[in-house]
CSV table of C-alpha atoms and ligand atoms in Angstrom, one decimal:
chain,number,residue,atom,x,y,z
A,16,UNK,CA,-11.8,27.4,5.5
A,17,UNK,CA,-12.6,23.7,5.0
A,18,UNK,CA,-15.1,22.3,7.5
A,19,UNK,CA,-13.3,19.8,9.6
A,20,UNK,CA,-14.2,17.5,12.5
A,21,UNK,CA,-12.6,15.6,15.3
A,22,UNK,CA,-14.8,12.6,14.7
A,23,UNK,CA,-13.2,9.2,14.2
A,24,UNK,CA,-14.1,7.4,11.0
A,25,UNK,CA,-16.4,4.3,11.3
A,26,UNK,CA,-14.2,2.4,8.8
A,27,UNK,CA,-11.2,2.7,11.1
A,28,UNK,CA,-12.9,0.7,13.8
A,29,UNK,CA,-12.6,-3.1,14.2
A,30,UNK,CA,-15.7,-5.2,14.9
A,31,UNK,CA,-15.1,-5.2,18.7
A,32,UNK,CA,-14.8,-1.4,18.6
A,33,UNK,CA,-18.0,-1.1,16.6
A,34,UNK,CA,-19.7,-3.4,19.1
A,35,UNK,CA,-18.5,-1.2,22.0
A,36,UNK,CA,-19.6,2.0,20.3
A,37,UNK,CA,-23.1,0.5,19.8
A,38,UNK,CA,-23.2,-0.9,23.4
A,39,UNK,CA,-22.7,2.5,24.9
A,40,UNK,CA,-25.7,3.5,22.8
A,41,UNK,CA,-27.7,0.7,24.4
A,42,UNK,CA,-27.7,-1.4,21.2
A,43,UNK,CA,-27.6,-5.2,21.1
A,44,UNK,CA,-24.5,-7.0,19.7
A,45,UNK,CA,-26.1,-8.0,16.4
A,46,UNK,CA,-26.2,-4.3,15.4
A,47,UNK,CA,-22.4,-4.5,14.9
A,48,UNK,CA,-23.0,-7.3,12.3
A,49,UNK,CA,-25.5,-5.1,10.6
A,50,UNK,CA,-23.2,-2.1,10.4
A,51,UNK,CA,-20.4,-4.3,9.0
A,52,UNK,CA,-22.6,-5.8,6.4
A,53,UNK,CA,-23.6,-2.3,5.2
A,54,UNK,CA,-20.0,-1.2,5.1
A,55,UNK,CA,-18.3,-4.1,3.4
A,56,UNK,CA,-21.0,-6.3,1.8
A,57,UNK,CA,-23.5,-3.7,0.6
A,58,UNK,CA,-20.9,-1.0,0.6
A,59,UNK,CA,-23.2,1.9,1.2
A,60,UNK,CA,-21.8,5.5,1.3
A,61,UNK,CA,-23.6,6.9,4.3
A,62,UNK,CA,-25.2,6.0,7.6
A,63,UNK,CA,-28.5,7.1,6.2
A,64,UNK,CA,-28.4,4.2,3.8
A,65,UNK,CA,-28.2,1.6,6.6
A,66,UNK,CA,-32.0,1.1,6.5
A,67,UNK,CA,-32.4,-1.8,9.0
A,68,UNK,CA,-31.0,0.4,11.8
A,69,UNK,CA,-33.4,2.6,13.7
A,70,UNK,CA,-33.5,6.1,12.3
A,71,UNK,CA,-32.4,7.6,15.6
A,72,UNK,CA,-29.4,5.3,15.8
A,73,UNK,CA,-28.4,6.3,12.2
A,74,UNK,CA,-28.5,9.9,13.1
A,75,UNK,CA,-26.6,9.3,16.3
A,76,UNK,CA,-23.8,7.4,14.4
A,77,UNK,CA,-23.6,10.1,11.8
A,78,UNK,CA,-23.2,12.7,14.6
A,79,UNK,CA,-20.5,10.6,16.3
A,80,UNK,CA,-18.5,9.2,13.3
A,81,UNK,CA,-17.0,10.3,10.1
A,82,UNK,CA,-17.8,8.2,7.0
A,83,UNK,CA,-14.7,7.8,4.8
A,84,UNK,CA,-15.3,8.3,1.1
A,85,UNK,CA,-12.7,8.7,-1.6
A,86,UNK,CA,-13.6,11.2,-4.2
A,87,UNK,CA,-12.6,10.1,-7.7
A,88,UNK,CA,-11.1,13.0,-9.6
A,89,UNK,CA,-9.8,11.2,-12.7
A,90,UNK,CA,-9.8,7.9,-14.4
A,91,UNK,CA,-7.2,7.1,-17.0
A,92,UNK,CA,-7.4,4.0,-19.1
A,93,UNK,CA,-4.9,2.6,-21.5
A,94,UNK,CA,-5.4,0.4,-24.5
A,95,UNK,CA,-4.7,-2.8,-22.6
A,96,UNK,CA,-7.4,-1.6,-20.1
A,97,UNK,CA,-5.1,-0.8,-17.2
A,98,UNK,CA,-7.0,1.9,-15.4
A,99,UNK,CA,-5.6,4.4,-13.1
A,100,UNK,CA,-7.7,6.2,-10.5
A,101,UNK,CA,-6.8,9.5,-8.9
A,102,UNK,CA,-8.6,9.9,-5.6
A,103,UNK,CA,-8.9,12.9,-3.3
A,104,UNK,CA,-9.0,11.9,0.4
A,105,UNK,CA,-11.4,13.5,2.7
A,106,UNK,CA,-10.0,16.5,4.6
A,107,UNK,CA,-8.6,15.3,8.0
A,108,UNK,CA,-8.0,16.8,11.3
A,109,UNK,CA,-4.3,17.2,11.8
A,110,UNK,CA,-2.6,15.8,14.9
A,111,UNK,CA,0.2,17.2,16.9
A,112,UNK,CA,3.5,15.4,17.0
A,113,UNK,CA,4.6,12.7,19.4
A,114,UNK,CA,1.6,12.6,21.6
A,115,UNK,CA,0.5,9.1,22.5
A,116,UNK,CA,-2.9,7.7,23.2
A,117,UNK,CA,-3.2,4.6,25.2
A,118,UNK,CA,-6.3,2.9,23.8
A,119,UNK,CA,-6.1,3.2,20.0
A,120,UNK,CA,-3.5,1.6,17.8
A,121,UNK,CA,-4.6,3.4,14.7
A,122,UNK,CA,-2.0,5.7,13.2
A,123,UNK,CA,-3.7,8.9,12.5
A,124,UNK,CA,-2.6,11.1,9.7
A,125,UNK,CA,-0.1,13.8,10.7
A,126,UNK,CA,0.9,16.8,8.8
A,127,UNK,CA,4.4,16.7,10.1
A,128,UNK,CA,7.3,16.5,7.8
A,129,UNK,CA,8.7,13.2,6.8
A,130,UNK,CA,9.3,10.7,9.5
A,131,UNK,CA,12.9,9.7,9.5
A,132,UNK,CA,13.4,7.0,6.9
A,133,UNK,CA,13.4,3.4,8.1
A,134,UNK,CA,12.1,4.4,11.5
A,135,UNK,CA,11.3,1.8,14.0
A,136,UNK,CA,7.6,0.9,13.7
A,137,UNK,CA,6.8,1.5,17.3
A,138,UNK,CA,7.7,5.2,17.2
A,139,UNK,CA,4.9,5.9,14.7
A,140,UNK,CA,2.2,4.0,16.5
A,141,UNK,CA,-0.5,5.1,18.8
A,142,UNK,CA,-1.0,8.7,17.9
A,143,UNK,CA,-4.4,9.4,19.2
A,144,UNK,CA,-7.2,11.9,19.2
A,145,UNK,CA,-6.1,13.5,22.3
A,146,UNK,CA,-3.3,14.9,20.2
A,147,UNK,CA,-5.6,17.0,18.0
A,148,UNK,CA,-4.2,20.2,16.8
A,149,UNK,CA,-7.3,21.7,15.2
A,150,UNK,CA,-5.4,24.6,13.7
A,151,UNK,CA,-3.9,22.6,10.9
A,152,UNK,CA,-6.0,20.9,8.2
A,153,UNK,CA,-5.3,19.2,5.0
A,154,UNK,CA,-7.0,20.6,1.9
A,155,UNK,CA,-7.5,17.1,0.7
A,156,UNK,CA,-4.6,14.9,-0.4
A,157,UNK,CA,-4.3,13.0,-3.7
A,158,UNK,CA,-3.6,9.3,-4.0
A,159,UNK,CA,-3.4,6.8,-6.9
A,160,UNK,CA,-4.8,3.3,-7.3
A,161,UNK,CA,-4.2,1.2,-10.4
A,162,UNK,CA,-6.3,-1.7,-11.7
A,163,UNK,CA,-4.2,-4.1,-13.9
A,164,UNK,CA,-5.9,-6.8,-15.9
A,165,UNK,CA,-4.8,-10.4,-16.3
A,166,UNK,CA,-1.1,-10.4,-15.3
A,167,UNK,CA,0.6,-13.8,-15.7
A,168,UNK,CA,0.9,-15.2,-12.2
A,169,UNK,CA,3.2,-12.6,-10.8
A,170,UNK,CA,2.6,-13.0,-7.1
A,171,UNK,CA,-0.1,-15.6,-6.5
A,172,UNK,CA,-1.7,-18.5,-8.2
A,173,UNK,CA,-1.7,-19.1,-12.0
A,174,UNK,CA,-5.1,-17.6,-12.2
A,175,UNK,CA,-4.1,-14.0,-11.5
A,176,UNK,CA,-6.9,-12.0,-13.0
A,177,UNK,CA,-7.4,-8.4,-11.9
A,178,UNK,CA,-4.7,-6.9,-9.7
A,179,UNK,CA,-5.2,-3.7,-7.8
A,180,UNK,CA,-2.3,-1.7,-6.8
A,181,UNK,CA,-3.1,0.5,-3.7
A,182,UNK,CA,-1.3,3.4,-1.9
A,183,UNK,CA,-0.6,3.4,1.8
A,184,UNK,CA,0.8,6.9,2.3
A,185,UNK,CA,0.5,10.3,0.6
A,186,UNK,CA,4.0,10.7,-0.8
A,187,UNK,CA,6.9,8.7,0.6
A,188,UNK,CA,9.8,9.5,2.9
A,189,UNK,CA,12.2,7.0,1.6
A,190,UNK,CA,13.4,8.9,-1.4
A,191,UNK,CA,14.5,6.1,-3.8
A,192,UNK,CA,16.3,8.0,-6.6
A,193,UNK,CA,14.2,6.5,-9.4
A,194,UNK,CA,10.7,6.9,-7.9
A,195,UNK,CA,8.1,9.6,-8.5
A,196,UNK,CA,6.4,8.9,-5.2
A,197,UNK,CA,9.2,10.2,-3.1
A,198,UNK,CA,10.0,13.3,-5.2
A,199,UNK,CA,7.8,15.7,-3.1
A,200,UNK,CA,8.5,14.0,0.2
A,201,UNK,CA,6.1,12.5,2.7
A,202,UNK,CA,2.8,14.1,3.5
A,203,UNK,CA,0.9,11.7,5.6
A,204,UNK,CA,-0.1,8.1,6.4
A,205,UNK,CA,-3.4,6.7,5.1
A,206,UNK,CA,-5.9,5.5,7.6
A,207,UNK,CA,-7.1,1.8,7.5
A,208,UNK,CA,-10.4,3.0,6.0
A,209,UNK,CA,-8.6,5.0,3.3
A,210,UNK,CA,-6.4,2.0,2.4
A,211,UNK,CA,-9.3,-0.5,2.2
A,212,UNK,CA,-11.5,2.1,0.6
A,213,UNK,CA,-9.4,2.0,-2.6
A,214,UNK,CA,-10.5,-1.5,-3.2
A,215,UNK,CA,-14.2,-0.7,-2.6
A,216,UNK,CA,-14.0,2.3,-4.9
A,217,UNK,CA,-12.1,0.6,-7.6
A,218,UNK,CA,-14.6,-2.2,-7.7
A,219,UNK,CA,-17.5,0.2,-7.7
A,220,UNK,CA,-16.0,2.4,-10.5
A,221,UNK,CA,-14.9,-0.5,-12.7
A,222,UNK,CA,-17.8,-2.8,-12.0
A,223,UNK,CA,-15.2,-5.6,-11.7
A,224,UNK,CA,-14.1,-7.9,-8.9
A,225,UNK,CA,-10.5,-7.6,-7.8
A,226,UNK,CA,-8.7,-10.9,-7.4
A,227,UNK,CA,-5.3,-9.8,-6.3
A,228,UNK,CA,-4.2,-6.8,-4.3
A,229,UNK,CA,-0.6,-5.4,-4.1
A,230,UNK,CA,0.6,-2.7,-1.8
A,231,UNK,CA,2.7,-1.1,-4.5
A,232,UNK,CA,1.2,2.2,-4.9
A,233,UNK,CA,2.4,5.4,-3.3
A,234,UNK,CA,4.2,5.1,0.0
A,235,UNK,CA,6.1,2.6,2.1
A,236,UNK,CA,3.5,0.2,3.6
A,237,UNK,CA,5.7,-1.0,6.4
A,238,UNK,CA,6.3,2.6,7.6
A,239,UNK,CA,2.5,2.7,8.2
A,240,UNK,CA,2.5,-0.6,9.9
A,241,UNK,CA,-0.5,-0.5,12.3
A,242,UNK,CA,-2.8,1.0,9.7
A,243,UNK,CA,-1.6,-1.4,7.1
A,244,UNK,CA,-2.4,-4.4,9.4
A,245,UNK,CA,-5.8,-3.0,10.2
A,246,UNK,CA,-6.5,-2.4,6.5
A,247,UNK,CA,-5.5,-6.0,5.8
A,248,UNK,CA,-7.9,-7.1,8.4
A,249,UNK,CA,-10.7,-5.3,6.7
A,250,UNK,CA,-9.6,-6.6,3.2
A,251,UNK,CA,-9.0,-10.2,4.3
A,252,UNK,CA,-11.6,-10.9,7.0
A,253,UNK,CA,-14.9,-12.7,6.3
A,254,UNK,CA,-16.7,-9.8,8.0
A,255,UNK,CA,-14.9,-7.4,5.7
A,256,UNK,CA,-14.0,-7.7,2.0
A,257,UNK,CA,-13.1,-11.4,2.1
A,258,UNK,CA,-10.0,-11.3,-0.2
A,259,UNK,CA,-7.8,-14.3,0.5
A,260,UNK,CA,-4.5,-13.6,2.3
A,261,UNK,CA,-2.5,-15.4,-0.5
A,262,UNK,CA,-3.9,-12.9,-2.9
A,263,UNK,CA,-2.5,-10.0,-1.0
A,264,UNK,CA,1.1,-8.9,-1.4
A,265,UNK,CA,3.0,-6.3,0.7
A,266,UNK,CA,5.9,-4.7,-1.1
A,267,UNK,CA,8.7,-3.0,0.9
A,268,UNK,CA,11.8,-1.1,0.1
A,269,UNK,CA,13.5,-3.2,2.9
A,270,UNK,CA,12.5,-2.2,6.4
A,271,UNK,CA,14.1,-5.2,8.1
A,272,UNK,CA,12.5,-4.9,11.6
A,273,UNK,CA,9.0,-4.6,10.2
A,274,UNK,CA,9.6,-7.5,7.9
A,275,UNK,CA,10.2,-9.6,11.0
A,276,UNK,CA,7.1,-8.1,12.6
A,277,UNK,CA,5.2,-9.1,9.5
A,278,UNK,CA,6.6,-12.6,9.7
A,279,UNK,CA,5.3,-12.9,13.3
A,280,UNK,CA,1.7,-12.0,12.5
A,281,UNK,CA,-0.6,-14.9,11.6
A,282,UNK,CA,-1.9,-14.0,8.2
A,283,UNK,CA,-0.4,-15.8,5.1
A,284,UNK,CA,0.0,-12.6,3.1
A,285,UNK,CA,2.8,-12.5,0.6
A,286,UNK,CA,5.9,-10.4,0.7
A,287,UNK,CA,7.8,-8.7,-2.1
A,288,UNK,CA,11.1,-6.8,-1.6
A,289,UNK,CA,12.1,-3.9,-3.9
A,290,UNK,CA,15.7,-5.0,-4.2
A,291,UNK,CA,16.9,-3.2,-7.4
A,292,UNK,CA,20.5,-3.9,-6.5
A,293,UNK,CA,22.1,-7.1,-5.2
A,294,UNK,CA,25.2,-5.5,-3.7
A,295,UNK,CA,25.4,-2.7,-1.1
A,296,UNK,CA,27.2,-0.6,-3.7
A,297,UNK,CA,24.5,-0.8,-6.3
A,298,UNK,CA,21.6,-0.7,-4.0
A,299,UNK,CA,23.1,2.1,-1.9
A,300,UNK,CA,23.4,4.3,-5.0
A,301,UNK,CA,19.7,4.4,-5.7
A,302,UNK,CA,18.0,3.5,-2.4
A,303,UNK,CA,18.9,5.5,0.7
A,304,UNK,CA,17.2,3.0,2.9
A,305,UNK,CA,20.1,0.6,2.3
A,306,UNK,CA,22.2,2.8,4.6
A,307,UNK,CA,19.9,2.0,7.5
A,308,UNK,CA,19.4,-1.6,6.6
A,309,UNK,CA,22.2,-2.9,4.5
A,310,UNK,CA,21.8,-6.0,2.4
A,311,UNK,CA,23.0,-8.5,4.9
A,312,UNK,CA,20.5,-7.3,7.5
A,313,UNK,CA,17.7,-7.2,4.9
A,314,UNK,CA,18.5,-10.8,3.7
A,315,UNK,CA,18.5,-12.0,7.3
A,316,UNK,CA,15.0,-10.6,7.8
A,317,UNK,CA,13.9,-12.2,4.5
A,318,UNK,CA,15.2,-15.5,5.5
A,319,UNK,CA,13.4,-15.2,8.9
A,320,UNK,CA,10.1,-14.4,7.0
A,321,UNK,CA,10.5,-17.2,4.6
A,322,UNK,CA,11.1,-19.7,7.4
A,323,UNK,CA,8.3,-18.5,9.6
A,324,UNK,CA,5.8,-18.4,6.7
A,325,UNK,CA,7.0,-21.4,4.7
A,326,UNK,CA,6.6,-19.1,1.7
A,327,UNK,CA,8.8,-17.9,-1.1
A,328,UNK,CA,9.3,-14.1,-1.2
A,329,UNK,CA,9.6,-12.1,-4.4
A,330,UNK,CA,12.4,-9.8,-5.3
A,331,UNK,CA,11.3,-6.9,-7.4
A,332,UNK,CA,14.2,-5.7,-9.6
A,333,UNK,CA,13.7,-2.6,-11.8
A,334,UNK,CA,16.1,-2.7,-14.8
A,335,UNK,CA,17.7,0.7,-15.1
A,336,UNK,CA,20.2,1.4,-17.9
A,337,UNK,CA,23.8,1.7,-16.9
A,338,UNK,CA,23.0,1.3,-13.2
A,339,UNK,CA,22.0,-2.3,-12.4
A,340,UNK,CA,21.4,-4.0,-15.8
A,341,UNK,CA,24.8,-5.7,-16.6
A,342,UNK,CA,25.1,-9.5,-16.7
A,343,UNK,CA,27.4,-9.2,-13.7
A,344,UNK,CA,24.6,-7.5,-11.8
A,345,UNK,CA,22.3,-10.4,-12.8
A,346,UNK,CA,24.9,-12.9,-11.4
A,347,UNK,CA,24.9,-11.0,-8.1
A,348,UNK,CA,21.1,-11.0,-8.1
A,349,UNK,CA,21.1,-14.8,-8.7
A,350,UNK,CA,23.4,-15.3,-5.8
A,351,UNK,CA,21.3,-13.4,-3.2
A,352,UNK,CA,18.0,-14.9,-4.6
A,353,UNK,CA,19.5,-18.4,-4.0
A,354,UNK,CA,20.4,-17.5,-0.4
A,355,UNK,CA,16.7,-16.9,0.5
A,356,UNK,CA,15.1,-19.0,-2.3
A,357,UNK,CA,13.4,-15.9,-3.7
A,358,UNK,CA,11.6,-15.6,-7.0
A,359,UNK,CA,12.6,-12.6,-9.1
A,360,UNK,CA,10.4,-10.2,-10.9
A,361,UNK,CA,12.2,-7.9,-13.3
A,362,UNK,CA,10.5,-4.7,-14.4
A,363,UNK,CA,12.0,-2.6,-17.1
A,364,UNK,CA,12.2,1.0,-15.7
A,365,UNK,CA,9.3,3.3,-16.4
A,366,UNK,CA,10.6,6.7,-17.3
A,367,UNK,CA,9.6,9.5,-14.8
A,368,UNK,CA,9.5,13.1,-16.0
A,369,UNK,CA,12.3,15.1,-14.5
A,370,UNK,CA,14.5,12.1,-13.7
A,371,UNK,CA,17.4,11.0,-15.9
A,372,UNK,CA,17.0,7.2,-15.5
A,373,UNK,CA,16.2,5.1,-18.6
A,374,UNK,CA,15.0,1.6,-19.3
A,375,UNK,CA,17.5,-0.6,-21.2
A,376,UNK,CA,16.7,-1.9,-24.6
A,377,UNK,CA,15.2,-5.3,-25.0
A,378,UNK,CA,18.4,-7.0,-26.0
A,379,UNK,CA,20.0,-5.9,-22.7
A,380,UNK,CA,16.9,-7.1,-20.8
A,381,UNK,CA,17.0,-10.5,-22.5
A,382,UNK,CA,20.7,-10.9,-21.7
A,383,UNK,CA,20.0,-10.1,-18.0
A,384,UNK,CA,17.2,-12.7,-18.0
A,385,UNK,CA,19.4,-15.3,-19.5
A,386,UNK,CA,21.9,-15.0,-16.7
A,387,UNK,CA,19.1,-15.6,-14.2
A,388,UNK,CA,17.7,-18.5,-16.2
A,389,UNK,CA,21.3,-20.0,-16.4
A,390,UNK,CA,21.4,-19.9,-12.6
A,391,UNK,CA,18.0,-21.6,-12.4
A,392,UNK,CA,16.4,-18.7,-10.6
A,393,UNK,CA,12.6,-18.6,-11.1
A,394,UNK,CA,12.3,-15.2,-12.8
A,395,UNK,CA,9.7,-13.3,-14.8
A,396,UNK,CA,10.0,-10.0,-16.6
A,397,UNK,CA,7.0,-7.7,-16.5
A,398,UNK,CA,6.6,-5.8,-19.7
A,399,UNK,CA,4.8,-2.8,-18.1
A,400,UNK,CA,1.2,-2.4,-18.8
A,401,UNK,CA,-0.1,1.2,-18.5
A,402,UNK,CA,3.2,2.7,-19.7
A,403,UNK,CA,1.2,5.3,-21.6
A,404,UNK,CA,-0.8,6.4,-18.6
A,405,UNK,CA,2.0,7.3,-16.2
A,406,UNK,CA,1.4,4.1,-14.3
A,407,UNK,CA,4.6,4.1,-12.3
A,408,UNK,CA,3.6,5.0,-8.9
A,409,UNK,CA,3.3,8.6,-8.0
A,410,UNK,CA,3.3,10.0,-11.5
A,411,UNK,CA,-0.3,10.8,-12.1
A,412,UNK,CA,-0.6,12.6,-8.8
A,413,UNK,CA,2.5,14.7,-9.7
A,414,UNK,CA,0.9,15.7,-13.0
A,415,UNK,CA,-2.4,16.6,-11.3
A,416,UNK,CA,-0.5,18.7,-8.7
A,417,UNK,CA,1.4,20.4,-11.4
A,418,UNK,CA,-1.9,21.2,-13.2
A,419,UNK,CA,-3.5,22.8,-10.1
A,420,UNK,CA,-0.4,24.6,-8.9
B,508,LIG,N1,7.4,1.5,-1.1
B,508,LIG,C1,7.2,0.2,-1.5
B,508,LIG,C2,5.9,0.0,-2.3
B,508,LIG,C3,5.6,1.0,-3.3
B,508,LIG,S1,6.7,1.1,-4.7
B,508,LIG,C4,8.4,-0.4,-2.2
B,508,LIG,O1,9.3,0.4,-2.5
B,508,LIG,O2,8.4,-1.6,-2.4
B,508,LIG,C5,6.2,-0.3,-5.7
B,508,LIG,C6,7.2,-0.7,-6.7
B,508,LIG,O3,7.3,0.2,-7.8
B,508,LIG,C7,8.6,-0.8,-6.1
B,508,LIG,O4,9.2,-2.0,-6.5
B,508,LIG,C8,9.3,0.4,-6.8
B,508,LIG,O5,10.6,0.2,-6.7
B,508,LIG,C9,8.6,0.4,-8.1
B,508,LIG,N2,8.8,1.6,-8.9
B,508,LIG,C10,8.9,2.8,-8.4
B,508,LIG,N3,9.1,3.7,-9.5
B,508,LIG,C11,9.2,3.0,-10.6
B,508,LIG,C12,9.4,3.3,-12.0
B,508,LIG,N4,9.6,4.5,-12.4
B,508,LIG,N5,9.4,2.2,-12.9
B,508,LIG,C13,9.2,1.0,-12.5
B,508,LIG,N6,8.9,0.6,-11.2
B,508,LIG,C14,9.0,1.6,-10.2
B,509,LIG,FE1,9.0,5.1,-1.5
B,509,LIG,FE2,8.8,2.6,-2.6
B,509,LIG,FE3,9.1,4.8,-4.1
B,509,LIG,FE4,11.1,4.0,-2.6
B,509,LIG,S1,10.2,2.9,-4.3
B,509,LIG,S2,10.4,6.1,-2.8
B,509,LIG,S3,10.1,3.3,-0.8
B,509,LIG,S4,7.3,4.3,-2.8
């Protein structure tokens, strides 16, 4: 039986909550600053290492709070130095379904089966500790994080250097037909500390500074909205990891209501849409989410985001042979990109074991790009790095699970 606990993780608290936790222990306000510095500047791995706190307080905090640490199981590197990290999450207390807690807006992990795809964000918020179901524990879930060197200005400024691709959920409920992450369904949401922790661990393991972060690992970020926003607070804030908002990109399969919510929050983070089809017919064939939010509704939400943020969004478009890679498809893509003044990023499909989809040959890829260029759409094609290390999201975890099964 794994040893488990009902303790909240310190990394899931915001500065005001840390202050409050310290105040009830009779501590002055500045102690919260000290704790934050240890967590995000010095990046210690235990309360014991917070040496300018009184020893009794350190013990007290260790009693009261969990300390999130991601355990690195494997590192795969490829020739072009893309590195892929497989992490095991700490075992977590499982929570019963549909019980609400009034004070916390952290989404706790749940072991329940997949949430309905494209759920309204509100329904998955506010599951609190009062909902503990201590009978059900995870054995430790696996997630992937990928560090990609020097990509040519895909999402941010021309100086894109090291891009980190992080996961937001274990598995994914959205079941896009081409994607490895959804093949085994959804397991749970990551907590804010587990999401931000991937950046801390990747920098620790690589000894390198990450300059761009994309939410393009496993899971649908906007289906874990509250935790995503809190993780972005940690990653972006001066009291946290201090990565600039314009260097952070959220990618979504197209959850229209949450795209609007994202537009209404103040941070200037970037938005990428996994489009992959520029008509309902093509998109609906490979992305079930298109039934819930058809193209017109998605494009409306994109236009709303673009106007609120005064920012160009990016359409991600995987090229899959025989599905969406004809010149006529490129013309459709050019038309919708123009509607919302989106940039386009084409990605030749990365084969997934067990799935039948293929990447088109280079001549076909070039013909597709030429149609976009002819329509004057700003478009790039990403020749995948890390092809040789199963870098398409969800693949390494599946291999590992197959090995231990
Ligand atoms: N759920 C979010 C973010 C994670 S997926 C989303 O769908 O946007 C990140 C990107 O990887 C998406 O654009 C997704 O379509 C793409 N992707 C998934 N499987 C892939 C594969 N086998 N080859 C290339 N890209 C893939
Ligand atoms: Fe989920 Fe994104 Fe993969 Fe679709 S592409 S199954 S939304 S991770």
